[in-house]
């Protein structure tokens, strides 16, 4: 903790993981001897760099860029880039740390990394975003490669930004490498990548429901956020017979007891980069049943059977968890990375809520990125159905892996511990086999 003070998010993520893998170290004293823990918490490499760019008024702006290459024991670094004003070393480190276990859980051979910048794309013109992305890639270029490190999108980095980043990489290297996943379909992205994290979240939850003799049919669902993960989680839940009654952005949430209409959210968020409150403009006085409520975290006061926090870290605190429990929520699956505080997690688990943590529940995105890498290196394009069925199989497999690990170590139905242990063992064994490096 001392070494990483002023990194609260990293300490939060590391505390949760390290506490839950203690039983693994008890069972495997050889890990302790090999200094595995000390090596595991230390990133292999941290790159911090200047990103200068010129805005539309001709003024020079400077942001800070990051790439953390955390662990490459099981494969090349893989993890998204986040562009948001809140980005700092602690946030990128926590995301990279979680990514190691998430990638391991997918069953594919990909290591953990993460990056981004404190650049805020909101309110910037396309030209400003392009100039920023070109400058960012001019430096990042030195550290990535198809067999070294393959970044992707995250908050604030969608297909537009990935396109600009890839264009610059291609220009500098003169090689059409698979060095970024999640780009445009015309130049290498896999079908289903856009939907993958949200759909995957629903597939793993569907498996948890199925194991309990239940399904999405007739369930009421609350989804926070209205970005990439939220939209496709809501879409798939509705396809399986659930009703999504609320979605949010950082300004507040919309609620409609009759169900939110996802095509309108897609238009507002994916095409117009607008605000969630604009949803009300799609209805006239007679058809309007939705309302907009300011204050995004109040969304957890709504009664639902299933909660999908899909916005950002620590968006769901102890009070929100208590409210959800008193409203009888049965399942909570994390679409975002670490959306629940440690207190919220404890409250939900104690109350017997089936709680699927982000590193397992939102792994569908990175798993599909790995499928994209496989398609690109073999110069093949699989159909939507083929990728979707592989994604579903991966998510079902993750559920059973974490369930099994939890049982094996005596923590039945504790999927936080199950995920951490199942993800860690593969990485630990690879690190052991490769010696002290
Ligand atoms: P986007 O940028 O597409 O969307 C983020 C959404 O969350 C926006 O609607 C944003 O609203 C909203 N938001 C941000 N802060 C809050 C808040 N405090 N309360 C309510 N809403 C908020 O990001 P993604 O959907 O890609 O990512 C969301 C989360 O999922 C992140 O934690 C990310 O790391 C994680 N994730 C994403 C994956 C992916 O494939 N995209 C893969 C795995 C994890 P506003 O526009 O107002 O900022």
Short mmCIF file of C-alpha atoms and ligand atoms in Angstrom, two decimals:
data_model
loop_
_atom_site.label_atom_id
_atom_site.label_comp_id
_atom_site.label_asym_id
_atom_site.label_seq_id
_atom_site.Cartn_x
_atom_site.Cartn_y
_atom_site.Cartn_z
CA UNK A 1 0.00 0.00 0.00
CA UNK A 2 2.85 2.35 0.89
CA UNK A 3 4.43 1.98 -2.53
CA UNK A 4 1.15 2.82 -4.23
CA UNK A 5 -0.26 5.53 -2.00
CA UNK A 6 -2.35 8.10 -3.88
CA UNK A 7 -3.66 5.26 -6.05
CA UNK A 8 -7.01 4.54 -4.34
CA UNK A 9 -8.65 2.68 -7.23
CA UNK A 10 -5.62 0.43 -7.68
CA UNK A 11 -5.47 -0.30 -3.95
CA UNK A 12 -9.22 -1.06 -3.95
CA UNK A 13 -8.93 -3.54 -6.83
CA UNK A 14 -5.73 -5.08 -5.48
CA UNK A 15 -7.18 -5.49 -1.97
CA UNK A 16 -10.17 -7.40 -3.29
CA UNK A 17 -8.06 -9.66 -5.47
CA UNK A 18 -5.23 -10.31 -3.02
CA UNK A 19 -7.60 -11.15 -0.16
CA UNK A 20 -9.49 -13.63 -2.26
CA UNK A 21 -6.43 -15.46 -3.59
CA UNK A 22 -5.01 -16.05 -0.09
CA UNK A 23 -6.36 -19.65 -0.06
CA UNK A 24 -4.45 -20.33 -3.29
CA UNK A 25 -1.19 -19.30 -1.64
CA UNK A 26 -1.98 -21.53 1.35
CA UNK A 27 -2.46 -24.46 -1.01
CA UNK A 28 0.62 -23.59 -3.09
CA UNK A 29 3.54 -22.56 -0.84
CA UNK A 30 5.79 -22.73 -3.92
CA UNK A 31 4.09 -19.56 -5.23
CA UNK A 32 5.12 -17.73 -2.07
CA UNK A 33 8.70 -18.97 -2.38
CA UNK A 34 8.89 -17.74 -5.97
CA UNK A 35 7.88 -14.20 -4.93
CA UNK A 36 4.86 -14.52 -7.18
CA UNK A 37 2.71 -12.01 -5.34
CA UNK A 38 5.36 -9.28 -5.32
CA UNK A 39 5.92 -9.76 -9.05
CA UNK A 40 2.22 -10.03 -9.82
CA UNK A 41 1.28 -6.63 -8.32
CA UNK A 42 4.10 -4.81 -10.12
CA UNK A 43 3.39 -3.90 -13.78
CA UNK A 44 5.98 -5.18 -16.24
CA UNK A 45 6.09 -1.72 -17.81
CA UNK A 46 4.41 1.68 -17.40
CA UNK A 47 4.69 4.23 -20.19
CA UNK A 48 3.58 7.81 -19.54
CA UNK A 49 3.85 10.31 -22.35
CA UNK A 50 3.04 13.81 -23.59
CA UNK A 51 0.25 14.21 -26.15
CA UNK A 52 0.39 17.67 -27.75
CA UNK A 53 -2.32 18.65 -30.25
CA UNK A 54 -3.81 21.79 -31.76
CA UNK A 55 -7.47 22.73 -31.20
CA UNK A 56 -9.78 24.36 -33.74
CA UNK A 57 -8.76 27.85 -32.52
CA UNK A 58 -5.14 27.09 -33.25
CA UNK A 59 -4.24 26.80 -29.57
CA UNK A 60 -1.74 24.15 -28.47
CA UNK A 61 -3.17 21.72 -25.92
CA UNK A 62 -1.27 19.08 -23.97
CA UNK A 63 -2.70 15.91 -22.44
CA UNK A 64 -1.07 12.99 -20.70
CA UNK A 65 -1.06 9.51 -22.27
CA UNK A 66 -0.62 6.16 -20.50
CA UNK A 67 -0.02 2.54 -21.44
CA UNK A 68 0.45 -0.02 -18.71
CA UNK A 69 1.73 -3.39 -19.82
CA UNK A 70 0.88 -5.29 -16.68
CA UNK A 71 1.41 -8.97 -17.32
CA UNK A 72 2.37 -10.90 -20.45
CA UNK A 73 2.83 -14.36 -18.91
CA UNK A 74 0.01 -15.96 -20.91
CA UNK A 75 0.09 -13.85 -24.08
CA UNK A 76 0.56 -10.39 -25.62
CA UNK A 77 -0.85 -7.49 -23.60
CA UNK A 78 -4.48 -6.79 -24.44
CA UNK A 79 -6.76 -4.14 -22.97
CA UNK A 80 -8.60 -0.98 -23.92
CA UNK A 81 -7.75 2.70 -24.11
CA UNK A 82 -9.87 5.13 -22.08
CA UNK A 83 -10.20 8.82 -22.97
CA UNK A 84 -11.84 10.64 -20.06
CA UNK A 85 -10.87 13.66 -17.98
CA UNK A 86 -10.72 11.46 -14.83
CA UNK A 87 -7.97 9.22 -16.22
CA UNK A 88 -4.86 8.99 -14.04
CA UNK A 89 -2.23 6.40 -13.13
CA UNK A 90 -4.37 4.83 -10.40
CA UNK A 91 -7.34 4.27 -12.71
CA UNK A 92 -5.27 2.81 -15.54
CA UNK A 93 -3.42 0.57 -13.06
CA UNK A 94 -6.61 -0.79 -11.53
CA UNK A 95 -8.04 -1.45 -14.98
CA UNK A 96 -4.84 -3.17 -16.14
CA UNK A 97 -4.71 -5.27 -12.97
CA UNK A 98 -8.31 -6.46 -13.44
CA UNK A 99 -7.62 -7.09 -17.11
CA UNK A 100 -4.99 -9.78 -16.33
CA UNK A 101 -7.59 -11.98 -14.65
CA UNK A 102 -10.37 -11.11 -17.08
CA UNK A 103 -8.26 -12.10 -20.06
CA UNK A 104 -7.20 -15.29 -18.35
CA UNK A 105 -10.86 -16.20 -17.68
CA UNK A 106 -11.71 -15.97 -21.38
CA UNK A 107 -9.60 -19.08 -21.93
CA UNK A 108 -7.63 -17.31 -24.67
CA UNK A 109 -3.92 -16.57 -24.50
CA UNK A 110 -3.90 -12.83 -23.88
CA UNK A 111 -2.03 -10.90 -21.21
CA UNK A 112 -3.22 -7.81 -19.33
CA UNK A 113 -2.72 -4.17 -20.29
CA UNK A 114 -4.62 -0.89 -20.30
CA UNK A 115 -4.08 2.68 -21.40
CA UNK A 116 -5.66 6.00 -22.13
CA UNK A 117 -5.49 9.70 -21.58
CA UNK A 118 -7.05 12.50 -19.53
CA UNK A 119 -8.34 13.90 -22.84
CA UNK A 120 -12.10 14.51 -22.84
CA UNK A 121 -13.64 13.88 -26.28
CA UNK A 122 -16.98 15.41 -25.21
CA UNK A 123 -17.68 18.66 -27.02
CA UNK A 124 -14.64 18.32 -29.30
CA UNK A 125 -14.98 18.46 -33.08
CA UNK A 126 -14.14 15.42 -35.23
CA UNK A 127 -11.02 17.23 -36.44
CA UNK A 128 -9.85 17.89 -32.88
CA UNK A 129 -10.41 14.26 -31.97
CA UNK A 130 -8.51 13.15 -35.06
CA UNK A 131 -5.54 15.42 -34.29
CA UNK A 132 -5.48 14.19 -30.71
CA UNK A 133 -5.64 10.51 -31.78
CA UNK A 134 -2.85 11.01 -34.33
CA UNK A 135 -0.61 12.58 -31.72
CA UNK A 136 -1.45 9.87 -29.17
CA UNK A 137 -0.62 7.10 -31.65
CA UNK A 138 2.61 8.75 -32.81
CA UNK A 139 4.02 7.96 -29.37
CA UNK A 140 2.05 4.79 -28.53
CA UNK A 141 3.28 3.29 -31.81
CA UNK A 142 6.66 2.66 -30.20
CA UNK A 143 5.25 0.22 -27.66
CA UNK A 144 2.56 -1.82 -29.43
CA UNK A 145 2.48 -4.53 -32.09
CA UNK A 146 0.36 -7.49 -33.19
CA UNK A 147 2.36 -9.91 -31.02
CA UNK A 148 3.34 -7.42 -28.32
CA UNK A 149 0.38 -5.32 -27.24
CA UNK A 150 -2.99 -4.93 -28.95
CA UNK A 151 -5.13 -2.09 -27.48
CA UNK A 152 -8.87 -1.59 -28.08
CA UNK A 153 -11.60 0.88 -27.06
CA UNK A 154 -13.06 1.70 -23.64
CA UNK A 155 -14.86 4.76 -22.26
CA UNK A 156 -14.57 7.61 -24.76
CA UNK A 157 -12.88 5.41 -27.36
CA UNK A 158 -15.34 3.98 -29.88
CA UNK A 159 -14.97 3.03 -33.52
CA UNK A 160 -14.40 6.67 -34.57
CA UNK A 161 -11.39 7.04 -32.25
CA UNK A 162 -10.05 3.55 -33.01
CA UNK A 163 -10.28 4.43 -36.72
CA UNK A 164 -8.20 7.58 -36.27
CA UNK A 165 -5.67 5.72 -34.11
CA UNK A 166 -5.38 2.89 -36.62
CA UNK A 167 -5.02 5.30 -39.55
CA UNK A 168 -2.00 6.88 -37.89
CA UNK A 169 -0.46 3.50 -36.99
CA UNK A 170 -0.89 2.29 -40.56
CA UNK A 171 0.68 5.48 -41.91
CA UNK A 172 3.75 5.29 -39.67
CA UNK A 173 4.36 1.55 -40.01
CA UNK A 174 3.14 0.99 -43.57
CA UNK A 175 1.70 -2.30 -42.31
CA UNK A 176 -1.90 -3.37 -41.98
CA UNK A 177 -1.30 -5.17 -38.70
CA UNK A 178 -3.94 -6.23 -36.22
CA UNK A 179 -2.62 -3.78 -33.67
CA UNK A 180 -5.95 -2.40 -32.46
CA UNK A 181 -9.24 -4.26 -32.20
CA UNK A 182 -12.70 -2.71 -32.46
CA UNK A 183 -12.02 -0.69 -35.60
CA UNK A 184 -14.39 -0.41 -38.60
CA UNK A 185 -15.88 -3.57 -40.10
CA UNK A 186 -14.46 -2.63 -43.51
CA UNK A 187 -10.88 -2.87 -42.32
CA UNK A 188 -10.71 -5.76 -39.94
CA UNK A 189 -13.08 -5.58 -37.00
CA UNK A 190 -15.02 -8.71 -36.17
CA UNK A 191 -18.77 -8.89 -36.44
CA UNK A 192 -20.32 -8.88 -32.93
CA UNK A 193 -17.43 -6.88 -31.42
CA UNK A 194 -19.72 -3.87 -30.96
CA UNK A 195 -22.35 -5.96 -29.20
CA UNK A 196 -19.96 -8.34 -27.45
CA UNK A 197 -19.56 -6.93 -23.95
CA UNK A 198 -23.27 -6.22 -23.49
CA UNK A 199 -24.41 -9.47 -25.09
CA UNK A 200 -21.79 -11.41 -23.13
CA UNK A 201 -23.03 -9.86 -19.88
CA UNK A 202 -26.51 -11.14 -20.65
CA UNK A 203 -25.27 -14.59 -21.70
CA UNK A 204 -23.40 -15.18 -18.45
CA UNK A 205 -26.38 -13.91 -16.44
CA UNK A 206 -28.68 -16.15 -18.46
CA UNK A 207 -26.51 -19.13 -17.48
CA UNK A 208 -26.70 -18.12 -13.80
CA UNK A 209 -30.48 -17.86 -14.14
CA UNK A 210 -30.67 -21.21 -15.95
CA UNK A 211 -28.70 -22.97 -13.22
CA UNK A 212 -31.40 -21.78 -10.82
CA UNK A 213 -34.25 -22.91 -13.05
CA UNK A 214 -35.03 -19.34 -14.11
CA UNK A 215 -34.77 -17.09 -17.19
CA UNK A 216 -34.93 -13.46 -18.34
CA UNK A 217 -38.59 -13.83 -19.30
CA UNK A 218 -40.73 -11.27 -17.49
CA UNK A 219 -37.82 -9.88 -15.43
CA UNK A 220 -37.46 -6.17 -14.72
CA UNK A 221 -33.95 -4.87 -15.44
CA UNK A 222 -32.20 -1.60 -14.58
CA UNK A 223 -29.13 -0.71 -16.66
CA UNK A 224 -26.88 2.19 -15.72
CA UNK A 225 -24.99 4.06 -18.44
CA UNK A 226 -26.07 4.35 -22.06
CA UNK A 227 -22.79 3.69 -23.82
CA UNK A 228 -21.54 0.67 -25.70
CA UNK A 229 -21.90 -1.89 -22.90
CA UNK A 230 -25.24 -0.59 -21.58
CA UNK A 231 -26.96 -0.39 -24.97
CA UNK A 232 -26.19 -3.96 -26.01
CA UNK A 233 -26.84 -5.43 -22.55
CA UNK A 234 -30.27 -3.79 -22.63
CA UNK A 235 -30.89 -4.91 -26.21
CA UNK A 236 -30.10 -8.57 -25.54
CA UNK A 237 -32.01 -8.65 -22.22
CA UNK A 238 -35.08 -7.38 -24.09
CA UNK A 239 -34.54 -9.97 -26.85
CA UNK A 240 -34.69 -12.65 -24.14
CA UNK A 241 -37.99 -11.38 -22.77
CA UNK A 242 -36.98 -8.92 -20.03
CA UNK A 243 -38.18 -5.33 -19.60
CA UNK A 244 -35.51 -2.64 -19.21
CA UNK A 245 -37.14 0.18 -17.23
CA UNK A 246 -34.23 2.63 -16.79
CA UNK A 247 -30.93 3.76 -18.29
CA UNK A 248 -28.66 6.67 -17.42
CA UNK A 249 -25.73 8.88 -18.28
CA UNK A 250 -23.66 11.07 -16.01
CA UNK A 251 -26.42 13.72 -15.86
CA UNK A 252 -29.29 11.50 -14.69
CA UNK A 253 -31.56 8.65 -15.70
CA UNK A 254 -34.67 7.98 -17.74
CA UNK A 255 -37.39 5.75 -16.34
CA UNK A 256 -40.31 4.19 -18.16
CA UNK A 257 -42.33 1.47 -16.49
CA UNK A 258 -43.41 0.31 -19.97
CA UNK A 259 -39.82 -0.31 -21.03
CA UNK A 260 -37.09 1.75 -22.69
CA UNK A 261 -36.90 1.70 -26.50
CA UNK A 262 -33.30 0.94 -27.39
CA UNK A 263 -33.32 2.20 -31.03
CA UNK A 264 -33.89 5.74 -29.70
CA UNK A 265 -31.00 5.39 -27.24
CA UNK A 266 -28.76 4.19 -30.07
CA UNK A 267 -29.66 7.21 -32.16
CA UNK A 268 -29.04 9.63 -29.30
CA UNK A 269 -25.79 8.09 -28.09
CA UNK A 270 -24.17 6.29 -31.02
CA UNK A 271 -25.08 8.67 -33.83
CA UNK A 272 -25.64 12.09 -32.24
CA UNK A 273 -23.36 11.81 -29.16
CA UNK A 274 -26.24 13.42 -27.23
CA UNK A 275 -27.65 13.36 -23.68
CA UNK A 276 -30.02 10.74 -22.27
CA UNK A 277 -32.65 13.39 -21.43
CA UNK A 278 -33.18 13.81 -25.21
CA UNK A 279 -35.03 10.48 -25.08
CA UNK A 280 -38.17 12.37 -24.03
CA UNK A 281 -38.10 14.34 -27.32
CA UNK A 282 -38.99 11.16 -29.23
CA UNK A 283 -42.53 11.19 -27.81
CA UNK A 284 -45.46 13.61 -27.91
CA UNK A 285 -47.74 14.47 -25.00
CA UNK A 286 -49.96 11.49 -25.65
CA UNK A 287 -47.29 8.84 -26.05
CA UNK A 288 -44.84 10.04 -23.39
CA UNK A 289 -44.70 7.70 -20.39
CA UNK A 290 -41.00 8.14 -19.63
CA UNK A 291 -39.51 10.64 -17.22
CA UNK A 292 -36.01 12.08 -16.75
CA UNK A 293 -34.59 12.26 -13.22
CA UNK A 294 -31.44 14.24 -12.45
CA UNK A 295 -28.66 12.50 -10.51
CA UNK A 296 -27.45 9.26 -12.07
CA UNK A 297 -26.91 7.20 -8.90
CA UNK A 298 -30.57 7.51 -7.91
CA UNK A 299 -31.23 4.91 -10.59
CA UNK A 300 -30.52 2.24 -7.95
CA UNK A 301 -33.58 3.34 -5.97
CA UNK A 302 -35.75 1.72 -8.65
CA UNK A 303 -37.23 -1.71 -7.98
CA UNK A 304 -35.86 -4.41 -10.27
CA UNK A 305 -35.09 -8.13 -10.41
CA UNK A 306 -31.76 -7.71 -12.21
CA UNK A 307 -29.29 -4.82 -12.03
CA UNK A 308 -26.62 -4.20 -14.66
CA UNK A 309 -24.23 -1.41 -13.64
CA UNK A 310 -22.63 -0.56 -17.01
CA UNK A 311 -21.31 2.98 -16.54
CA UNK A 312 -18.09 3.43 -14.55
CA UNK A 313 -16.08 2.51 -11.46
CA UNK A 314 -17.61 3.02 -8.00
CA UNK A 315 -20.96 4.18 -9.39
CA UNK A 316 -22.85 1.92 -6.96
CA UNK A 317 -22.09 2.55 -3.27
CA UNK A 318 -23.25 1.04 0.01
CA UNK A 319 -26.47 3.07 0.17
CA UNK A 320 -27.40 2.10 -3.40
CA UNK A 321 -26.71 -1.56 -2.58
CA UNK A 322 -28.92 -1.38 0.53
CA UNK A 323 -31.70 0.13 -1.56
CA UNK A 324 -31.42 -2.59 -4.20
CA UNK A 325 -31.51 -5.28 -1.51
CA UNK A 326 -34.54 -3.76 0.19
CA UNK A 327 -36.23 -3.75 -3.21
CA UNK A 328 -35.48 -7.46 -3.51
CA UNK A 329 -32.99 -7.47 -6.38
CA UNK A 330 -32.01 -11.07 -7.21
CA UNK A 331 -29.08 -10.73 -9.65
CA UNK A 332 -26.41 -8.12 -10.21
CA UNK A 333 -23.92 -8.50 -13.05
CA UNK A 334 -21.23 -5.89 -13.58
CA UNK A 335 -20.98 -4.60 -17.15
CA UNK A 336 -18.57 -1.85 -16.09
CA UNK A 337 -15.21 -2.43 -14.43
CA UNK A 338 -15.49 -2.29 -10.62
CA UNK A 339 -18.81 -0.37 -10.59
CA UNK A 340 -19.54 -1.52 -7.02
CA UNK A 341 -17.60 -0.23 -4.05
CA UNK A 342 -16.16 -2.85 -1.68
CA UNK A 343 -18.96 -2.00 0.78
CA UNK A 344 -21.65 -2.45 -1.88
CA UNK A 345 -20.20 -5.83 -2.90
CA UNK A 346 -20.24 -7.03 0.69
CA UNK A 347 -23.86 -5.93 1.23
CA UNK A 348 -25.09 -7.57 -1.96
CA UNK A 349 -23.28 -10.83 -1.29
CA UNK A 350 -24.43 -11.01 2.34
CA UNK A 351 -28.01 -10.53 1.17
CA UNK A 352 -27.67 -13.55 -1.15
CA UNK A 353 -27.85 -11.59 -4.40
CA UNK A 354 -26.28 -13.58 -7.24
CA UNK A 355 -23.35 -11.24 -7.90
CA UNK A 356 -21.24 -11.65 -11.04
CA UNK A 357 -18.14 -9.41 -10.95
CA UNK A 358 -16.98 -7.44 -13.98
CA UNK A 359 -13.84 -9.40 -14.67
CA UNK A 360 -16.03 -12.42 -15.47
CA UNK A 361 -19.27 -10.77 -16.55
CA UNK A 362 -17.85 -8.20 -18.97
CA UNK A 363 -15.15 -10.42 -20.46
CA UNK A 364 -17.17 -10.93 -23.66
CA UNK A 365 -15.69 -7.80 -25.23
CA UNK A 366 -12.07 -8.80 -24.89
CA UNK A 367 -12.88 -12.42 -25.77
CA UNK A 368 -14.39 -11.24 -29.05
CA UNK A 369 -11.36 -9.03 -29.63
CA UNK A 370 -9.23 -12.16 -29.35
CA UNK A 371 -11.55 -13.82 -31.88
CA UNK A 372 -10.96 -10.76 -34.07
CA UNK A 373 -7.19 -11.27 -33.79
CA UNK A 374 -7.62 -14.92 -34.83
CA UNK A 375 -9.74 -13.96 -37.86
CA UNK A 376 -7.33 -11.26 -38.96
CA UNK A 377 -4.23 -13.39 -38.71
CA UNK A 378 -5.95 -16.11 -40.76
CA UNK A 379 -7.45 -13.50 -43.15
CA UNK A 380 -10.92 -14.96 -42.56
CA UNK A 381 -14.22 -13.28 -41.64
CA UNK A 382 -16.65 -15.34 -39.63
CA UNK A 383 -20.40 -14.71 -39.84
CA UNK A 384 -22.32 -12.88 -37.11
CA UNK A 385 -23.90 -16.17 -36.02
CA UNK A 386 -20.55 -17.93 -35.79
CA UNK A 387 -18.92 -15.23 -33.64
CA UNK A 388 -22.05 -14.86 -31.51
CA UNK A 389 -22.22 -18.58 -30.79
CA UNK A 390 -18.51 -18.64 -29.87
CA UNK A 391 -19.08 -15.66 -27.57
CA UNK A 392 -21.98 -17.40 -25.88
CA UNK A 393 -19.95 -20.59 -25.41
CA UNK A 394 -17.10 -18.56 -23.85
CA UNK A 395 -19.46 -16.81 -21.41
CA UNK A 396 -21.13 -20.06 -20.38
CA UNK A 397 -17.70 -21.58 -19.86
CA UNK A 398 -16.59 -18.63 -17.72
CA UNK A 399 -19.66 -19.07 -15.52
CA UNK A 400 -18.86 -22.73 -14.91
CA UNK A 401 -15.14 -22.03 -14.36
CA UNK A 402 -15.78 -19.45 -11.65
CA UNK A 403 -18.54 -21.53 -10.10
CA UNK A 404 -16.24 -24.54 -9.97
CA UNK A 405 -13.30 -22.59 -8.50
CA UNK A 406 -15.55 -21.10 -5.81
CA UNK A 407 -16.80 -24.58 -4.88
CA UNK A 408 -13.31 -26.14 -4.93
CA UNK A 409 -12.01 -23.59 -2.43
CA UNK A 410 -15.10 -23.77 -0.19
CA UNK A 411 -16.74 -20.47 -1.16
CA UNK A 412 -19.80 -21.75 -3.01
CA UNK A 413 -21.71 -19.08 -4.97
CA UNK A 414 -19.06 -16.45 -4.19
CA UNK A 415 -18.23 -15.49 -7.76
CA UNK A 416 -15.84 -12.73 -6.74
CA UNK A 417 -13.56 -15.28 -5.12
CA UNK A 418 -14.28 -17.81 -7.87
CA UNK A 419 -13.27 -15.35 -10.61
CA UNK A 420 -10.13 -14.21 -8.87
CA UNK A 421 -8.95 -17.74 -8.16
CA UNK A 422 -9.83 -19.23 -11.56
CA UNK A 423 -8.22 -16.31 -13.39
CA UNK A 424 -5.14 -16.22 -11.17
CA UNK A 425 -4.15 -19.90 -11.28
CA UNK A 426 -3.54 -19.92 -15.05
CA UNK A 427 -1.39 -16.78 -14.84
CA UNK A 428 0.45 -18.03 -11.74
CA UNK A 429 1.34 -21.36 -13.38
CA UNK A 430 2.61 -19.58 -16.49
CA UNK A 431 4.72 -17.23 -14.35
CA UNK A 432 6.12 -20.17 -12.39
CA UNK A 433 7.05 -22.01 -15.58
CA UNK A 434 8.88 -18.99 -16.99
CA UNK A 435 11.19 -18.45 -14.00
CA UNK A 436 11.87 -15.23 -12.14
CA UNK A 437 11.29 -12.62 -14.85
P1 LIG B 1 -18.97 4.45 -23.13
O1 LIG B 1 -18.08 5.60 -23.15
O2 LIG B 1 -19.52 3.91 -24.40
O3 LIG B 1 -20.20 4.72 -22.16
C1 LIG B 1 -20.09 5.06 -20.82
C2 LIG B 1 -21.47 5.43 -20.35
O4 LIG B 1 -21.50 5.58 -18.94
C3 LIG B 1 -21.94 6.78 -20.93
O5 LIG B 1 -23.32 6.69 -21.15
C4 LIG B 1 -21.63 7.76 -19.79
O6 LIG B 1 -22.41 8.93 -19.78
C5 LIG B 1 -22.03 6.89 -18.63
N1 LIG B 1 -21.51 7.34 -17.35
C6 LIG B 1 -20.26 7.73 -17.02
N2 LIG B 1 -20.20 8.02 -15.72
C7 LIG B 1 -21.44 7.80 -15.22
C8 LIG B 1 -22.01 7.88 -13.95
N3 LIG B 1 -21.30 8.27 -12.89
N4 LIG B 1 -23.32 7.54 -13.81
C9 LIG B 1 -24.06 7.15 -14.85
N5 LIG B 1 -23.57 7.06 -16.10
C10 LIG B 1 -22.27 7.38 -16.28
O7 LIG B 1 -18.17 3.29 -22.35
P2 LIG B 1 -18.37 1.73 -22.39
O8 LIG B 1 -19.82 1.40 -22.44
O9 LIG B 1 -17.46 1.17 -23.40
O10 LIG B 1 -17.78 1.31 -20.97
C11 LIG B 1 -18.55 1.34 -19.78
C12 LIG B 1 -17.85 0.52 -18.72
O11 LIG B 1 -17.68 -0.83 -19.19
C13 LIG B 1 -16.45 0.99 -18.34
O12 LIG B 1 -16.24 0.68 -16.97
C14 LIG B 1 -15.55 0.11 -19.19
O13 LIG B 1 -14.27 -0.01 -18.64
C15 LIG B 1 -16.31 -1.20 -19.11
N6 LIG B 1 -16.01 -2.15 -20.17
C16 LIG B 1 -16.19 -1.81 -21.50
C17 LIG B 1 -15.95 -2.74 -22.47
C18 LIG B 1 -16.28 -2.49 -23.90
O14 LIG B 1 -16.17 -3.43 -24.70
N7 LIG B 1 -16.69 -1.30 -24.28
C19 LIG B 1 -15.37 -4.08 -22.15
C20 LIG B 1 -15.30 -4.34 -20.73
C21 LIG B 1 -15.56 -3.39 -19.80
P3 LIG B 1 -21.80 10.36 -20.22
O15 LIG B 1 -21.94 10.34 -21.72
O16 LIG B 1 -22.66 11.33 -19.53
O17 LIG B 1 -20.37 10.39 -19.75
#
